[in-house]
Short mmCIF file of C-alpha atoms in Angstrom, two decimals:
data_model
loop_
_atom_site.label_atom_id
_atom_site.label_comp_id
_atom_site.label_asym_id
_atom_site.label_seq_id
_atom_site.Cartn_x
_atom_site.Cartn_y
_atom_site.Cartn_z
CA MET M 1 -2.49 -1.13 -6.22
CA ARG M 2 -0.74 -4.46 -6.74
CA VAL M 3 2.20 -3.43 -4.59
CA PHE M 4 3.36 -5.40 -1.56
CA LEU M 5 2.81 -3.23 1.49
CA PHE M 6 6.32 -3.30 2.89
CA ASN M 7 7.96 -2.27 -0.41
CA PHE M 8 6.96 1.33 0.16
CA LEU M 9 6.81 1.59 3.92
CA ASN M 10 10.36 0.33 4.36
CA PHE M 11 11.77 0.95 0.85
CA ILE M 12 12.72 -2.72 0.72
CA ILE M 13 11.51 -6.07 -0.51
CA MET M 14 11.07 -8.32 2.48
CA GLY M 15 10.73 -12.08 2.76
CA ILE M 16 10.55 -14.64 5.57
CA TYR M 17 13.30 -17.28 5.71
CA THR M 18 13.97 -20.42 7.73
CA PRO M 19 17.26 -20.17 9.64
CA THR M 20 19.92 -22.76 8.83
CA SER M 21 23.12 -23.59 10.65
CA VAL M 22 24.83 -21.02 8.43
CA SER M 23 22.28 -18.19 8.54
CA ARG M 24 20.93 -18.59 12.09
CA GLU M 25 23.32 -16.06 13.58
CA THR M 26 23.52 -13.80 10.54
CA ARG M 27 22.85 -10.13 11.26
CA ASN M 28 23.09 -6.86 9.33
CA SER M 29 23.80 -6.68 5.58
CA ILE M 30 25.53 -8.98 3.13
CA GLY M 31 25.71 -7.30 -0.28
CA TYR M 32 22.20 -6.18 -1.19
CA GLU M 33 20.51 -8.35 1.44
CA THR M 34 19.90 -7.59 5.11
CA TYR M 35 19.12 -10.34 7.64
CA CYS M 36 17.25 -9.52 10.81
CA LYS M 37 14.48 -10.60 13.18
CA SER M 38 11.16 -8.72 13.22
CA ARG M 39 8.40 -9.53 15.75
CA GLY M 40 9.95 -12.94 16.33
CA ILE M 41 10.13 -13.76 12.61
CA HIS M 42 13.39 -14.14 10.66
CA VAL M 43 13.30 -11.90 7.60
CA VAL M 44 15.64 -11.04 4.76
CA LYS M 45 15.35 -7.66 3.03
CA ALA M 46 16.50 -6.77 -0.48
CA LYS M 47 17.41 -3.12 -0.85
CA ILE M 48 15.79 -1.09 -3.62
CA THR M 49 18.43 1.14 -5.18
CA THR M 50 16.68 2.55 -8.25
CA ASN M 51 13.32 4.06 -9.13
CA THR M 52 11.72 2.00 -11.89
CA SER M 53 8.39 3.85 -11.97
CA LYS M 54 8.24 4.47 -15.72
CA THR M 55 4.76 3.41 -16.78
CA LYS M 56 1.67 5.51 -16.09
CA GLU M 57 0.32 2.83 -13.74
CA GLN M 58 3.56 2.78 -11.76
CA GLN M 59 3.47 6.58 -11.54
CA ARG M 60 -0.11 6.41 -10.26
CA VAL M 61 0.94 3.97 -7.55
CA ARG M 62 3.78 6.24 -6.44
CA ALA M 63 1.49 9.29 -6.48
CA ALA M 64 -1.06 7.48 -4.29
CA TRP M 65 1.35 6.39 -1.54
CA PRO M 66 1.86 9.81 0.07
CA GLU M 67 -1.91 9.99 0.55
CA TYR M 68 -1.98 6.53 2.11
CA LEU M 69 0.77 7.54 4.51
CA ARG M 70 -1.05 10.78 5.36
CA LEU M 71 -4.26 8.82 6.03
CA ALA M 72 -2.41 6.31 8.19
CA THR M 73 -1.11 9.18 10.34
CA LEU M 74 -4.48 10.94 10.42
CA PHE M 75 -6.33 7.77 11.48
CA ALA M 76 -3.60 6.48 13.81
CA GLU M 77 -5.55 7.01 17.05
CA ALA M 78 -8.47 4.92 15.80
CA ALA M 79 -6.31 2.33 14.04
CA LEU M 80 -4.37 1.55 17.22
CA LEU M 81 -7.67 0.30 18.71
CA GLY M 82 -9.46 -0.86 15.59
CA PHE M 83 -7.21 -3.73 14.43
CA PRO M 84 -6.69 -5.88 17.54
CA GLN M 85 -6.76 -9.17 15.60
CA ARG M 86 -4.27 -8.17 12.93
CA LYS M 87 -1.55 -10.61 11.93
CA ARG M 88 1.42 -10.64 14.27
CA GLU M 89 3.83 -9.26 11.67
CA LEU M 90 1.65 -6.20 11.02
CA THR M 91 1.63 -3.02 13.05
CA ALA M 92 -1.65 -1.13 13.40
CA TYR M 93 -0.19 1.35 10.91
CA ASN M 94 0.45 -1.40 8.34
CA ALA M 95 -2.93 -3.03 8.98
CA PHE M 96 -4.70 0.27 8.32
CA VAL M 97 -2.92 0.79 4.98
CA GLN M 98 -3.58 -2.80 3.94
CA ALA M 99 -7.29 -2.53 4.82
CA ASN M 100 -7.68 0.69 2.82
CA LYS M 101 -6.12 -0.23 -0.50
CA GLY M 102 -8.28 1.36 -3.16
CA VAL M 103 -9.55 4.42 -1.23
CA VAL M 104 -7.07 6.66 -3.05
CA SER M 105 -7.55 7.28 -6.77
CA VAL M 106 -5.11 9.06 -9.07
CA ASP M 107 -6.12 10.80 -12.30
CA ASP M 108 -4.12 11.20 -15.51
CA GLU M 109 -2.50 14.35 -14.12
CA LEU M 110 -1.32 12.27 -11.13
CA GLN M 111 -3.57 14.15 -8.70
CA ALA M 112 -4.62 11.92 -5.79
CA THR M 113 -8.14 11.94 -4.32
CA VAL M 114 -9.34 10.17 -1.15
CA ASP M 115 -12.79 8.55 -0.96
CA TYR M 116 -13.41 9.16 2.75
CA GLU M 117 -16.68 7.20 2.71
CA GLN M 118 -14.73 4.03 1.90
CA VAL M 119 -12.04 4.45 4.58
CA VAL M 120 -12.14 1.92 7.43
CA CYS M 121 -10.42 2.34 10.78
CA SER M 122 -11.32 -1.07 12.23
CA GLU M 123 -11.78 -4.71 11.25
CA GLY M 124 -13.59 -7.53 13.01
CA SER M 125 -16.74 -9.59 13.32
CA LEU M 126 -18.58 -7.74 16.10
CA LYS M 127 -21.89 -6.16 15.14
CA VAL M 128 -22.22 -2.37 15.09
CA PRO M 129 -25.39 -0.88 16.60
CA ASP M 130 -27.53 1.39 14.45
CA VAL M 131 -26.00 4.75 15.34
CA THR M 132 -27.20 8.15 14.13
CA VAL M 133 -25.43 11.48 14.52
CA ALA M 134 -26.86 15.01 14.53
CA LEU M 135 -24.86 18.20 14.06
CA ASP M 136 -25.56 21.45 15.88
CA ALA M 137 -23.30 23.88 14.03
CA GLU M 138 -24.08 26.80 16.33
CA GLN M 139 -23.18 24.87 19.49
CA ARG M 140 -20.38 23.01 17.69
CA THR M 141 -21.62 19.64 18.90
CA LEU M 142 -22.29 16.21 17.47
CA THR M 143 -24.92 14.12 19.25
CA PHE M 144 -24.75 10.35 18.83
CA THR M 145 -27.75 8.11 19.47
CA HIS M 146 -28.38 4.38 19.32
CA GLU M 147 -30.89 2.00 20.83
CA ALA M 148 -29.74 -0.10 23.77
CA GLU M 149 -28.73 -3.65 22.86
CA GLU M 150 -28.41 -6.70 25.07
CA SER M 151 -25.76 -9.40 24.78
CA GLY M 152 -26.20 -11.82 21.91
CA VAL M 153 -24.42 -13.31 18.92
CA LEU M 154 -21.35 -11.14 18.20
CA ARG M 155 -22.68 -8.63 20.73
CA ASP M 156 -21.87 -7.96 24.35
CA ALA M 157 -23.85 -5.41 26.34
CA GLU M 158 -20.54 -4.06 27.65
CA ASP M 159 -18.98 -3.55 24.20
CA SER M 160 -17.73 0.01 23.90
CA VAL M 161 -18.92 2.19 21.03
CA GLN M 162 -16.29 4.47 19.50
CA ALA M 163 -16.72 7.45 17.17
CA PHE M 164 -13.85 8.83 15.13
CA VAL M 165 -14.42 12.27 13.64
CA VAL M 166 -12.19 13.59 10.85
CA ASN M 167 -11.84 17.19 9.72
CA GLY M 168 -10.21 16.81 6.33
CA ALA M 169 -9.84 20.56 5.83
CA ARG M 170 -7.52 20.79 8.84
CA ASP M 171 -6.07 17.30 8.42
CA ASP M 172 -7.06 16.59 12.01
CA ALA M 173 -9.15 13.97 13.79
CA LYS M 174 -10.44 13.06 17.25
CA LEU M 175 -11.64 9.84 18.90
CA TYR M 176 -14.69 9.91 21.19
CA ALA M 177 -15.94 7.15 23.51
CA LEU M 178 -19.74 6.85 23.32
CA GLY M 179 -20.35 4.52 26.24
CA THR M 180 -21.45 0.91 25.91
CA ARG M 181 -23.76 -1.02 23.64
CA ALA M 182 -26.30 -1.22 26.50
CA ASP M 183 -26.52 2.57 26.82
CA SER M 184 -29.39 4.38 25.13
CA GLU M 185 -28.90 7.97 26.25
CA PRO M 186 -27.78 10.41 23.51
CA VAL M 187 -24.10 11.32 23.78
CA PRO M 188 -23.12 14.89 22.81
CA VAL M 189 -19.50 15.68 22.01
CA THR M 190 -17.96 19.10 21.47
CA LEU M 191 -15.83 19.70 18.40
CA PRO M 192 -12.44 21.45 18.68
CA SER M 193 -12.80 25.22 18.53
CA LYS M 194 -10.73 25.65 15.38
CA TRP M 195 -12.63 23.08 13.34
CA ASP M 196 -15.03 23.95 10.56
CA THR M 197 -18.32 22.12 11.15
CA GLU M 198 -18.81 21.43 7.42
CA GLY M 199 -17.39 18.45 5.60
CA LEU M 200 -16.84 16.27 8.66
CA ALA M 201 -16.32 12.53 8.16
CA VAL M 202 -17.66 10.38 11.02
CA TYR M 203 -16.79 6.73 11.63
CA VAL M 204 -18.23 4.38 14.24
CA PHE M 205 -16.91 1.01 15.41
CA VAL M 206 -17.19 -1.28 18.43
CA LEU M 207 -14.64 -2.88 20.76
CA SER M 208 -15.14 -5.85 23.06
CA PRO M 209 -14.76 -5.18 26.82
CA ASP M 210 -11.18 -6.52 26.77
CA LYS M 211 -10.42 -4.65 23.50
CA ARG M 212 -9.26 -7.87 21.86
CA LYS M 213 -12.04 -7.89 19.27
CA ALA M 214 -13.48 -5.17 17.07
CA SER M 215 -16.18 -4.57 14.53
CA GLY M 216 -15.99 -3.24 11.03
CA THR M 217 -16.36 0.49 10.44
CA VAL M 218 -19.59 2.32 9.67
CA TYR M 219 -19.40 5.72 7.95
CA LEU M 220 -21.97 8.30 9.08
CA THR M 221 -23.08 11.61 7.60
CA PRO M 222 -24.05 14.15 10.30
CA GLN M 223 -27.63 15.41 10.00
CA ALA M 224 -28.18 19.11 10.69
#
């Protein structure tokens, strides 16, 4: 996956440039280059006009990108919260794709497969409490439990615990707030009525009280 992120997302090659007396006020396109300002940064974009994906590896890369874009849309609700310390030039969408390079594999027939256990929807240094999740298929509920934690190194008692549940069969997902790190009461959540209770992917991460810091992502398998 040695492809620069913005090549695909914008169908361009993008670079940062230092404005000069000549280029400072340049806008729009000149030939095959477009000058603009993005998130306060001066950038120049080179338009891609042809498809050069001829080798098998290049074809694999192109076959994988639709899955990355689908995942970025599916995980958007969690990603908007889970990457608060991303670089200024990255959107949450871009940060998610960048953090998940490698979760999509493509076979010789160019069929793409997602390793959902390796997907992350957050990045950061905060510690994640030891969370377990139990599934009651008849009641269509997931019950999350973790021991109460006090404030400490990379922990704040008021950190919020978030669960993101993905139903791959329906290509749908839902974010649930599980209270704070200091809470110890089990938290039951009800699954959408149209969801199948089998094959759920569950992710847990933590946000600081001001939502400016996050933890990494922990993947959980619901226990019946």
